[in-house]
Tab-separated table of C-alpha atoms in Angstrom:
chain	number	residue	atom	x	y	z
A	1	MET	CA	-1.245	29.295	4.631
A	2	PRO	CA	-0.817	30.469	8.211
A	3	LEU	CA	-0.358	27.982	11.029
A	4	VAL	CA	-3.601	29.093	12.647
A	5	ALA	CA	-5.533	28.054	9.525
A	6	ILE	CA	-3.910	24.608	9.589
A	7	LEU	CA	-4.748	24.261	13.280
A	8	ALA	CA	-8.319	25.360	12.606
A	9	LEU	CA	-8.781	22.815	9.820
A	10	ALA	CA	-7.188	20.120	11.978
A	11	GLY	CA	-9.468	21.019	14.888
A	12	VAL	CA	-12.616	21.023	12.774
A	13	THR	CA	-11.651	17.710	11.178
A	14	TYR	CA	-10.830	16.048	14.491
A	15	GLY	CA	-14.092	17.390	15.881
A	16	PHE	CA	-16.098	15.713	13.125
A	17	ARG	CA	-14.184	12.479	13.673
A	18	LEU	CA	-14.627	12.554	17.439
A	19	ALA	CA	-18.314	13.441	17.319
A	20	GLY	CA	-19.273	10.003	16.018
A	21	PRO	CA	-17.734	7.896	18.810
A	22	LEU	CA	-18.896	10.425	21.422
A	23	CYS	CA	-22.485	10.594	20.237
A	24	ARG	CA	-23.138	7.083	19.064
A	25	ASP	CA	-25.538	6.166	21.857
A	26	ARG	CA	-27.344	9.471	21.877
A	27	ILE	CA	-27.865	10.557	18.320
A	28	SER	CA	-29.055	9.380	14.985
A	29	ILE	CA	-28.553	11.524	11.933
A	30	PRO	CA	-31.620	11.982	9.761
A	31	PRO	CA	-30.957	10.209	6.465
A	32	ALA	CA	-31.800	13.422	4.602
A	33	ALA	CA	-29.010	15.194	6.463
A	34	THR	CA	-26.567	12.408	5.693
A	35	ARG	CA	-27.457	12.709	2.045
A	36	LEU	CA	-27.055	16.472	2.140
A	37	PHE	CA	-23.586	16.156	3.722
A	38	ALA	CA	-22.547	13.706	1.031
A	39	ASP	CA	-23.983	15.898	-1.728
A	40	ALA	CA	-22.239	18.971	-0.315
A	41	ALA	CA	-18.912	17.139	-0.403
A	42	THR	CA	-19.507	16.099	-4.019
A	43	VAL	CA	-20.447	19.645	-5.008
A	44	LEU	CA	-17.276	21.032	-3.434
A	45	LEU	CA	-15.004	18.415	-4.978
A	46	ILE	CA	-16.412	18.902	-8.467
A	47	ALA	CA	-16.380	22.701	-8.154
A	48	LEU	CA	-12.758	22.582	-6.977
A	49	ALA	CA	-11.839	20.184	-9.755
A	50	ALA	CA	-13.508	22.409	-12.350
A	51	THR	CA	-12.040	25.693	-11.168
A	52	SER	CA	-8.541	24.331	-10.570
A	53	ALA	CA	-8.586	22.563	-13.938
A	54	LEU	CA	-9.874	25.495	-15.956
A	55	THR	CA	-8.632	28.621	-14.247
A	56	ALA	CA	-5.385	30.119	-12.987
A	57	GLY	CA	-5.979	33.236	-10.948
A	58	HIS	CA	-8.880	34.969	-12.655
A	59	ASP	CA	-7.999	33.677	-16.112
A	60	PHE	CA	-8.227	30.583	-18.278
A	61	ALA	CA	-5.487	28.091	-17.418
A	62	GLY	CA	-4.839	26.981	-21.004
A	63	TRP	CA	-5.765	23.706	-22.674
A	64	ALA	CA	-3.093	21.314	-21.431
A	65	ARG	CA	-4.269	21.127	-17.805
A	66	PRO	CA	-8.007	20.603	-18.454
A	67	ALA	CA	-7.119	18.004	-21.094
A	68	GLY	CA	-5.071	16.035	-18.567
A	69	VAL	CA	-7.856	16.291	-15.995
A	70	LEU	CA	-10.438	15.174	-18.554
A	71	VAL	CA	-8.398	12.061	-19.338
A	72	ALA	CA	-8.122	11.390	-15.606
A	73	GLY	CA	-11.883	11.757	-15.248
A	74	VAL	CA	-12.577	9.264	-18.028
A	75	LEU	CA	-10.116	6.790	-16.506
A	76	ALA	CA	-11.631	7.221	-13.040
A	77	ALA	CA	-15.127	6.651	-14.411
A	78	ARG	CA	-13.835	3.379	-15.879
A	79	ARG	CA	-12.530	2.416	-12.443
A	80	THR	CA	-8.907	2.611	-13.363
A	81	PRO	CA	-6.666	2.294	-10.286
A	82	PHE	CA	-6.048	5.593	-8.573
A	83	PRO	CA	-2.264	5.777	-9.172
A	84	VAL	CA	-2.803	5.380	-12.919
A	85	VAL	CA	-5.409	8.134	-12.892
A	86	VAL	CA	-3.080	10.592	-11.169
A	87	ILE	CA	-0.070	9.748	-13.329
A	88	ALA	CA	-2.168	9.957	-16.495
A	89	ALA	CA	-3.333	13.468	-15.611
A	90	ALA	CA	0.225	14.699	-15.146
A	91	ALA	CA	1.567	12.791	-18.157
A	92	VAL	CA	-1.071	14.030	-20.621
A	93	THR	CA	-0.610	17.628	-19.452
A	94	ALA	CA	3.178	17.376	-19.585
A	95	LEU	CA	3.171	15.793	-23.053
A	96	LEU	CA	0.804	18.421	-24.435
A	97	ARG	CA	3.067	21.157	-23.116
A	98	LEU	CA	6.074	19.381	-24.539
A	99	GLY	CA	4.261	19.421	-27.881
A	100	GLY	CA	3.644	23.138	-27.631
A	101	VAL	CA	0.031	23.104	-26.410
A	102	HIS	CA	-0.333	25.272	-23.314
B	1	MET	CA	-16.999	-3.811	-5.398
B	2	GLY	CA	-20.008	-4.970	-3.523
B	3	SER	CA	-19.271	-8.549	-2.657
B	4	VAL	CA	-18.680	-8.795	1.040
B	5	HIS	CA	-15.995	-11.268	1.741
B	6	ARG	CA	-14.294	-12.236	4.925
B	7	THR	CA	-10.746	-11.253	4.352
B	8	ASP	CA	-8.076	-13.498	5.695
B	9	GLY	CA	-4.943	-11.860	6.998
B	10	SER	CA	-2.925	-11.910	3.799
B	11	THR	CA	-5.729	-10.540	1.616
B	12	LEU	CA	-6.237	-7.751	4.110
B	13	LEU	CA	-2.544	-6.901	4.134
B	14	ARG	CA	-2.369	-6.951	0.349
B	15	ASP	CA	-5.363	-4.636	0.008
B	16	VAL	CA	-3.980	-2.311	2.661
B	17	ALA	CA	-0.642	-2.217	0.842
B	18	LEU	CA	-2.391	-1.287	-2.415
B	19	VAL	CA	-4.328	1.486	-0.729
B	20	CYS	CA	-1.166	2.794	0.942
B	21	LEU	CA	0.597	2.808	-2.419
B	22	ALA	CA	-2.213	4.708	-4.120
B	23	ASP	CA	-2.583	7.217	-1.315
B	24	GLY	CA	1.180	7.560	-1.107
B	25	LEU	CA	1.268	8.729	-4.676
B	26	VAL	CA	-1.419	11.293	-3.957
B	27	GLY	CA	0.407	12.397	-0.798
B	28	ALA	CA	3.621	12.863	-2.749
B	29	ALA	CA	1.793	14.904	-5.389
B	30	PHE	CA	0.236	16.945	-2.585
B	31	GLY	CA	3.578	17.712	-0.945
B	32	ALA	CA	5.279	18.484	-4.242
B	33	THR	CA	2.540	20.749	-5.556
B	34	ALA	CA	2.206	22.639	-2.285
B	35	VAL	CA	5.889	23.611	-2.054
B	36	ALA	CA	6.226	24.094	-5.806
B	37	GLY	CA	3.328	26.529	-5.534
B	38	GLY	CA	5.303	28.577	-3.028
B	39	LEU	CA	4.129	27.341	0.369
B	40	PRO	CA	6.761	26.734	3.092
B	41	TRP	CA	7.937	23.114	3.427
B	42	TRP	CA	6.333	22.621	6.833
B	43	VAL	CA	2.813	23.461	5.660
B	44	PRO	CA	2.039	20.221	3.785
B	45	ILE	CA	3.906	18.197	6.413
B	46	ALA	CA	1.974	19.737	9.295
B	47	MET	CA	-1.300	19.264	7.433
B	48	SER	CA	-0.635	15.599	6.728
B	49	LEU	CA	0.212	15.029	10.385
B	50	ILE	CA	-2.636	16.842	12.101
B	51	VAL	CA	-5.381	17.078	9.474
B	52	PHE	CA	-4.768	13.685	7.810
B	53	ALA	CA	-7.614	13.907	5.322
B	54	GLY	CA	-6.377	13.913	1.740
B	55	GLY	CA	-9.276	15.526	-0.070
B	56	SER	CA	-9.607	18.421	2.351
B	57	GLN	CA	-5.844	19.022	2.507
B	58	ILE	CA	-5.700	19.241	-1.281
B	59	ALA	CA	-8.803	21.420	-1.377
B	60	ALA	CA	-7.486	23.832	1.262
B	61	VAL	CA	-4.071	24.148	-0.359
B	62	GLY	CA	-5.735	24.499	-3.751
B	63	VAL	CA	-7.787	27.448	-2.497
B	64	VAL	CA	-4.709	29.119	-0.993
B	65	LEU	CA	-2.561	28.522	-4.083
B	66	ALA	CA	-5.297	30.082	-6.196
B	67	GLY	CA	-4.968	33.185	-4.017
B	68	GLY	CA	-7.917	32.519	-1.722
B	69	SER	CA	-8.091	33.528	1.918
B	70	PRO	CA	-7.122	31.056	4.661
B	71	LEU	CA	-10.680	31.259	5.980
B	72	ALA	CA	-12.116	30.127	2.645
B	73	ALA	CA	-9.558	27.307	2.648
B	74	VAL	CA	-10.599	26.161	6.113
B	75	VAL	CA	-14.297	26.283	5.225
B	76	ALA	CA	-13.799	24.337	1.984
B	77	GLY	CA	-11.613	21.739	3.691
B	78	GLY	CA	-13.924	21.532	6.695
B	79	VAL	CA	-17.093	20.923	4.686
B	80	LEU	CA	-15.382	18.027	2.916
B	81	ASN	CA	-14.752	16.402	6.282
B	82	ILE	CA	-18.312	16.494	7.598
B	83	ARG	CA	-18.597	12.916	6.338
B	84	MET	CA	-16.217	11.882	9.114
B	85	PHE	CA	-19.142	12.281	11.508
B	86	PRO	CA	-21.265	9.438	10.081
B	87	TYR	CA	-18.058	7.446	9.614
B	88	GLY	CA	-17.328	7.880	13.306
B	89	LEU	CA	-20.789	6.628	14.195
B	90	ALA	CA	-20.270	3.613	11.968
B	91	VAL	CA	-16.961	2.518	13.498
B	92	ALA	CA	-17.411	3.885	17.033
B	93	ASP	CA	-17.277	0.424	18.584
B	94	VAL	CA	-13.883	-0.410	17.143
B	95	VAL	CA	-12.029	2.867	17.731
B	96	ASP	CA	-13.462	3.640	21.123
B	97	SER	CA	-13.109	0.855	23.607
B	98	ASP	CA	-13.222	-2.852	24.246
B	99	ARG	CA	-16.269	-2.612	26.436
B	100	GLU	CA	-18.425	-4.979	24.432
B	101	VAL	CA	-15.715	-7.587	24.695
B	102	SER	CA	-14.418	-7.101	28.179
B	103	GLY	CA	-17.189	-5.334	30.053
B	104	SER	CA	-16.829	-2.475	32.482
B	105	THR	CA	-14.012	-4.016	34.467
B	106	GLY	CA	-12.029	-5.015	31.423
B	107	SER	CA	-9.168	-3.175	29.828
B	108	ARG	CA	-10.289	-0.069	28.063
B	109	ARG	CA	-7.806	1.059	25.489
B	110	ARG	CA	-5.440	3.716	26.700
B	111	TRP	CA	-6.803	7.188	26.143
B	112	TRP	CA	-4.089	8.172	23.685
B	113	VAL	CA	-4.623	5.029	21.650
B	114	ARG	CA	-8.294	5.891	21.428
B	115	LEU	CA	-7.547	9.488	20.438
B	116	PHE	CA	-5.218	8.213	17.731
B	117	GLY	CA	-7.880	5.754	16.576
B	118	VAL	CA	-10.260	8.674	16.106
B	119	HIS	CA	-7.565	10.456	14.085
B	120	VAL	CA	-7.231	7.571	11.608
B	121	ILE	CA	-10.935	7.480	10.745
B	122	THR	CA	-10.735	7.827	6.960
B	123	ASP	CA	-12.655	6.682	3.899
B	124	GLU	CA	-10.261	3.778	3.605
B	125	SER	CA	-10.078	2.537	7.205
B	126	VAL	CA	-13.872	2.741	7.545
B	127	ALA	CA	-14.326	0.843	4.293
B	128	PHE	CA	-12.015	-1.935	5.457
B	129	ALA	CA	-13.721	-2.134	8.840
B	130	LEU	CA	-17.275	-2.221	7.503
B	131	ARG	CA	-16.448	-5.023	5.126
B	132	GLN	CA	-15.964	-7.388	8.064
B	133	THR	CA	-18.714	-9.084	9.985
B	134	SER	CA	-17.529	-9.744	13.530
B	135	GLN	CA	-16.486	-6.938	15.820
B	136	ALA	CA	-13.043	-8.457	16.335
B	137	ASP	CA	-12.456	-8.604	12.571
B	138	ARG	CA	-13.731	-5.084	12.120
B	139	ARG	CA	-11.383	-3.792	14.811
B	140	LYS	CA	-8.459	-5.632	13.264
B	141	ALA	CA	-9.249	-4.333	9.768
B	142	PHE	CA	-9.703	-0.767	10.977
B	143	TRP	CA	-6.352	-0.639	12.762
B	144	THR	CA	-4.513	-2.682	10.137
B	145	CYS	CA	-5.517	-0.083	7.561
B	146	GLY	CA	-5.459	3.074	9.658
B	147	VAL	CA	-1.966	2.930	11.132
B	148	PRO	CA	0.042	2.036	7.980
B	149	LEU	CA	-2.020	4.514	6.001
B	150	PHE	CA	-1.132	7.292	8.432
B	151	ALA	CA	2.545	6.367	8.128
B	152	ALA	CA	2.443	6.069	4.331
B	153	TRP	CA	0.598	9.339	3.879
B	154	ASN	CA	3.081	11.283	5.993
B	155	VAL	CA	6.212	9.675	4.551
B	156	ALA	CA	4.889	10.275	1.044
B	157	THR	CA	4.098	13.906	1.814
B	158	ALA	CA	7.657	14.426	3.033
B	159	VAL	CA	9.066	12.743	-0.081
B	160	GLY	CA	6.852	14.971	-2.202
B	161	VAL	CA	8.031	18.068	-0.359
B	162	VAL	CA	11.662	17.162	-1.083
B	163	ALA	CA	10.889	16.401	-4.731
B	164	GLY	CA	8.786	19.523	-5.144
B	165	SER	CA	11.492	21.773	-3.780
B	166	MET	CA	13.988	20.297	-6.260
B	167	ILE	CA	11.761	20.501	-9.321
B	168	LYS	CA	11.829	24.078	-10.475
B	169	ASN	CA	9.374	23.889	-13.325
B	170	THR	CA	6.435	21.837	-12.097
B	171	HIS	CA	4.375	22.987	-15.057
B	172	ALA	CA	6.599	21.012	-17.424
B	173	PHE	CA	5.792	17.845	-15.452
B	174	GLY	CA	2.068	18.552	-15.415
B	175	LEU	CA	1.948	18.446	-11.610
B	176	ASP	CA	-0.673	21.182	-11.592
B	177	ALA	CA	-3.101	18.711	-13.184
B	178	THR	CA	-2.850	16.247	-10.299
B	179	PHE	CA	-4.936	18.280	-7.805
B	180	PRO	CA	-8.023	18.603	-9.984
B	181	ALA	CA	-7.560	15.013	-11.132
B	182	VAL	CA	-7.555	13.707	-7.559
B	183	MET	CA	-10.658	15.668	-6.625
B	184	LEU	CA	-12.464	14.530	-9.752
B	185	ALA	CA	-11.516	10.903	-9.120
B	186	LEU	CA	-12.749	11.142	-5.521
B	187	ALA	CA	-16.103	12.562	-6.605
B	188	ILE	CA	-16.838	10.472	-9.676
B	189	PRO	CA	-18.220	7.368	-7.911
B	190	THR	CA	-20.897	9.539	-6.285
B	191	LEU	CA	-21.992	11.022	-9.614
B	192	ARG	CA	-23.878	7.901	-10.646
B	193	GLU	CA	-26.934	9.269	-8.831
B	194	TRP	CA	-28.829	12.183	-10.285
B	195	ARG	CA	-28.968	14.259	-7.068
B	196	PRO	CA	-25.256	14.837	-6.557
B	197	ARG	CA	-24.774	15.006	-10.307
B	198	THR	CA	-27.290	17.824	-10.719
B	199	ALA	CA	-26.023	19.730	-7.699
B	200	ALA	CA	-22.366	19.302	-8.637
B	201	GLY	CA	-22.910	20.283	-12.260
B	202	THR	CA	-24.749	23.435	-11.229
B	203	GLY	CA	-22.198	24.216	-8.538
B	204	ALA	CA	-19.260	23.790	-10.878
B	205	ALA	CA	-20.884	26.080	-13.441
B	206	ILE	CA	-21.483	28.701	-10.735
B	207	ALA	CA	-17.893	28.456	-9.496
B	208	VAL	CA	-16.274	28.685	-12.931
B	209	ALA	CA	-18.551	31.547	-13.992
B	210	LEU	CA	-17.761	33.531	-10.846
B	211	THR	CA	-13.991	32.920	-10.870
B	212	PRO	CA	-13.166	35.928	-13.100
B	213	VAL	CA	-15.101	38.325	-10.882
B	214	LEU	CA	-14.960	37.094	-7.272
B	215	PRO	CA	-11.903	36.990	-4.990
B	216	ALA	CA	-10.234	33.579	-5.094
B	217	GLY	CA	-11.737	30.979	-2.762
B	218	LEU	CA	-15.245	32.414	-2.817
B	219	PRO	CA	-16.382	30.876	-6.140
B	220	VAL	CA	-15.886	27.371	-4.733
B	221	LEU	CA	-17.966	28.197	-1.657
B	222	ALA	CA	-20.608	29.780	-3.900
B	223	ALA	CA	-20.805	26.415	-5.639
B	224	LEU	CA	-22.637	25.106	-2.565
B	225	GLY	CA	-25.562	27.102	-3.950
B	226	GLY	CA	-25.856	24.222	-6.416
B	227	LEU	CA	-27.417	22.253	-3.572
B	228	ALA	CA	-30.510	24.432	-3.994
B	229	THR	CA	-31.321	22.528	-7.181
B	230	ILE	CA	-31.948	19.357	-5.216
B	231	TRP	CA	-33.318	20.866	-2.016
B	232	ARG	CA	-36.655	19.291	-1.252
B	233	PRO	CA	-37.918	19.508	2.327
B	234	ARG	CA	-40.557	16.914	3.025
B	235	ARG	CA	-43.665	17.459	5.123
B	236	GLY	CA	-42.998	16.648	8.741
B	237	ALA	CA	-39.347	16.125	8.137
B	238	ALA	CA	-38.846	19.716	7.063
B	239	ALA	CA	-38.399	21.191	10.520
B	240	ARG	CA	-36.018	18.491	11.638
B	241	GLU	CA	-33.963	18.745	8.480
B	242	SER	CA	-33.674	22.492	8.429
B	243	GLY	CA	-32.628	22.468	12.063
B	244	MET	CA	-29.912	19.997	11.276
B	245	CYS	CA	-28.654	21.446	8.039
B	246	PRO	CA	-29.638	24.959	7.107
B	247	ASN	CA	-30.152	25.796	3.482
B	248	PRO	CA	-26.776	27.053	2.293
B	249	ASP	CA	-28.405	30.050	0.658
B	250	GLY	CA	-30.263	31.019	3.795
B	251	GLN	CA	-33.465	31.024	1.791
B	252	PRO	CA	-36.454	28.861	2.534
B	253	ALA	CA	-37.361	25.930	0.350
B	254	LEU	CA	-36.033	26.886	-3.017
B	255	ARG	CA	-37.597	24.915	-5.838
B	256	ALA	CA	-39.348	22.626	-3.441
B	257	ASP	CA	-40.846	20.698	-6.327
B	258	SER	CA	-37.887	18.795	-7.522
B	259	ARG	CA	-37.698	16.693	-10.634
B	260	GLU	CA	-36.724	13.658	-8.669
B	261	PRO	CA	-38.036	10.559	-10.373
B	262	ASP	CA	-40.000	9.374	-7.383
B	263	ASP	CA	-40.318	5.623	-7.108
B	264	ALA	CA	-43.613	6.008	-5.334
B	265	THR	CA	-45.112	8.176	-8.058
B	266	GLN	CA	-44.073	5.794	-10.741
B	267	GLN	CA	-45.433	2.772	-8.972
B	268	GLY	CA	-48.514	4.249	-7.343
B	269	GLY	CA	-49.659	6.241	-10.336
B	270	GLY	CA	-51.567	8.836	-8.278
B	271	ASP	CA	-50.755	11.692	-5.955
B	272	GLY	CA	-52.544	10.065	-3.037
B	273	ALA	CA	-50.613	6.863	-3.401
B	274	ALA	CA	-47.411	8.803	-3.770
B	275	ARG	CA	-48.053	10.788	-0.613
B	276	GLU	CA	-48.958	7.700	1.321
B	277	SER	CA	-45.830	5.794	0.456
B	278	ASP	CA	-43.799	8.950	0.931
B	279	ASP	CA	-45.029	9.113	4.501
B	280	ALA	CA	-44.375	5.438	4.994
B	281	ARG	CA	-40.892	5.860	3.666
B	282	GLN	CA	-40.402	8.774	6.023
B	283	ARG	CA	-41.348	6.671	9.014
B	284	ALA	CA	-39.091	3.896	7.845
B	285	ASP	CA	-36.360	6.462	7.324
B	286	SER	CA	-36.392	7.718	10.879
B	287	ALA	CA	-36.614	4.223	12.315
B	288	ALA	CA	-33.679	3.123	10.240
B	289	ALA	CA	-31.700	6.315	10.563
B	290	ARG	CA	-28.859	4.665	12.401
B	291	ARG	CA	-28.586	1.778	10.028
B	292	GLU	CA	-28.868	3.967	6.973
B	293	THR	CA	-26.109	6.174	8.289
B	294	THR	CA	-23.917	3.139	8.514
B	295	ASP	CA	-24.964	1.984	5.098
B	296	SER	CA	-24.265	5.270	3.385
B	297	GLY	CA	-20.965	5.475	5.192
B	298	ARG	CA	-20.232	2.075	3.774
B	299	LEU	CA	-21.232	3.197	0.304
B	300	ASP	CA	-19.038	6.284	0.265
B	301	ALA	CA	-16.117	4.610	1.904
B	302	ASP	CA	-16.455	1.566	-0.287
B	303	ASN	CA	-16.392	3.747	-3.369
B	304	ALA	CA	-13.202	5.396	-2.248
B	305	CYS	CA	-11.595	2.117	-1.400
B	306	GLY	CA	-12.657	0.318	-4.543
B	307	LEU	CA	-11.338	3.185	-6.602
B	308	LEU	CA	-8.014	3.080	-4.834
B	309	THR	CA	-7.456	-0.615	-5.316
B	310	GLY	CA	-8.853	-0.803	-8.809
B	311	GLY	CA	-12.492	-1.500	-8.116
B	312	GLU	CA	-12.369	-5.284	-8.157
B	313	ARG	CA	-13.489	-6.464	-4.786
């Protein structure tokens, strides 16, 4: 990841953060746009979760990783504290690999 | 979640500590996975310092580690941070200046303090701020969360970098499962509504299906096409909406007739009634745009925060 990409992401992020305080007296975001932003973020997160759980390069990542992520998903849906969710994902995947499931 | 309570100082500090602990763990996993995946040590550290947005950092590094281009990484990370804009609107009065307290002659915060305040706008700090009622409490909550969180996130990233460079076989520890797990956990609270659920399900299917054939990084961006399944421009609002947020496919009004279970249709029974209350809702929408922005910021941020501290608030 080149430095320029990090700077670009930092600049874009700071821009979004700064825009609110700068514009607060002049702008109101249409609710539909707010919803679309939120939906776009959800779509990206789930797509990233799915592809990084299931694939490595262009191929299937094996069963251990998606199994760990699935357990994490179930725990998160049950409102388990975040640290437990993250540790569970790693632990399930590690144990499966230890048991010979890859 | 949900119950708004006035936090006294110790409750606030305890909740902030819990959030810092949870985020610290994620930051450590981020640092470890990034260097274990082959990135130089300074990459995760620089990102945590100057990007300081967990989900987008993980997303961007995830794209690069999968072999994607830096541009795809920046786009994916950037889109995730668009929500900072409504957050900024929601907490503008507490990061920006003291003017409502002290007036024009009073002490405005120093410019670098204000710039740093903007930098620590996160799901968590906004959630803490919006839970308070008075402006003074909101300012206190925002800063009490934002500053320690920034410190915790960066220290944890550095710890993770050290750990990750010592662990040779991260696969044996299952560290590669932490990135997708974090992203899933961040998104799950929003999946209770059908709109994001439909769009995300479609998008994920698109991304996974395209992964074998497209260059890395592109399948995730193609997933934004899943938004087309819920795209529904409304009369009168259509022009304004499309100006603000172009259809990601660049095509007009795909599947304009959505399957949204419309409250109005169910209650009104007829098309006329539905249209009428749709228009009324539209007017109410634009009048309440500011407030709704704040509310939805509260919802998202509250989800994130409740998740981090175990959901009991």
